[in-house]
């Protein structure tokens, strides 16, 4: 039997309040509170940030780029390690 063709793996990471940031789209400021990270078939990572309007209410499901900040890269790395630990422990 051949190995399944896994096209992506993903995890969601809550961004702690001290690492959250704001970004603007269509004149609405969003506070980014989570990061979705996908491991692509070639092993590279694709990360997008999500959150809600700073003024409250519901905003559209709009993604934002994750800034190139060492503390956010560290958060993603630690989350990936925790996800791997949990996956391995489920057996």
PDB file of C-alpha atoms in Angstrom, residues 43-82:
ATOM      1  CA  UNK A  43       8.154  21.276   4.141  1.00  0.00           C
ATOM      2  CA  UNK A  44       7.879  25.057   4.000  1.00  0.00           C
ATOM      3  CA  UNK A  45       5.493  26.964   6.249  1.00  0.00           C
ATOM      4  CA  UNK A  46       2.670  29.282   5.257  1.00  0.00           C
ATOM      5  CA  UNK A  47       1.274  31.444   8.051  1.00  0.00           C
ATOM      6  CA  UNK A  48      -1.700  33.817   8.100  1.00  0.00           C
ATOM      7  CA  UNK A  49      -3.007  35.920  10.973  1.00  0.00           C
ATOM      8  CA  UNK A  50      -6.659  36.439  11.875  1.00  0.00           C
ATOM      9  CA  UNK A  51      -8.549  38.578  14.354  1.00  0.00           C
ATOM     10  CA  UNK A  52     -11.468  40.895  14.807  1.00  0.00           C
ATOM     11  CA  UNK A  53     -12.207  44.574  14.282  1.00  0.00           C
ATOM     12  CA  UNK A  54     -10.618  46.795  16.921  1.00  0.00           C
ATOM     13  CA  UNK A  55     -13.953  48.602  17.331  1.00  0.00           C
ATOM     14  CA  UNK A  56     -15.727  45.325  18.101  1.00  0.00           C
ATOM     15  CA  UNK A  57     -18.402  43.484  16.207  1.00  0.00           C
ATOM     16  CA  UNK A  58     -17.920  40.852  13.576  1.00  0.00           C
ATOM     17  CA  UNK A  59     -15.516  41.323  10.737  1.00  0.00           C
ATOM     18  CA  UNK A  60     -15.141  39.245   7.637  1.00  0.00           C
ATOM     19  CA  UNK A  61     -12.841  36.230   7.677  1.00  0.00           C
ATOM     20  CA  UNK A  62      -9.870  38.236   6.457  1.00  0.00           C
ATOM     21  CA  UNK A  63      -6.299  37.019   6.607  1.00  0.00           C
ATOM     22  CA  UNK A  64      -3.257  39.185   7.196  1.00  0.00           C
ATOM     23  CA  UNK A  65       0.450  38.509   6.774  1.00  0.00           C
ATOM     24  CA  UNK A  66       2.363  37.601   9.912  1.00  0.00           C
ATOM     25  CA  UNK A  67       5.068  40.210  10.573  1.00  0.00           C
ATOM     26  CA  UNK A  68       8.668  39.057  10.462  1.00  0.00           C
ATOM     27  CA  UNK A  69       9.268  39.365  14.218  1.00  0.00           C
ATOM     28  CA  UNK A  70      11.497  36.952  16.163  1.00  0.00           C
ATOM     29  CA  UNK A  71       8.979  36.603  18.990  1.00  0.00           C
ATOM     30  CA  UNK A  72       6.219  35.547  16.549  1.00  0.00           C
ATOM     31  CA  UNK A  73       8.556  33.085  14.801  1.00  0.00           C
ATOM     32  CA  UNK A  74       9.382  31.645  18.236  1.00  0.00           C
ATOM     33  CA  UNK A  75       5.658  31.365  19.066  1.00  0.00           C
ATOM     34  CA  UNK A  76       5.038  29.448  15.825  1.00  0.00           C
ATOM     35  CA  UNK A  77       8.036  27.158  16.458  1.00  0.00           C
ATOM     36  CA  UNK A  78       6.936  26.386  20.024  1.00  0.00           C
ATOM     37  CA  UNK A  79       3.348  25.774  18.882  1.00  0.00           C
ATOM     38  CA  UNK A  80       4.534  23.373  16.177  1.00  0.00           C
ATOM     39  CA  UNK A  81       6.603  21.465  18.726  1.00  0.00           C
ATOM     40  CA  UNK A  82       3.617  21.265  21.087  1.00  0.00           C
TER      41      UNK A  82
END
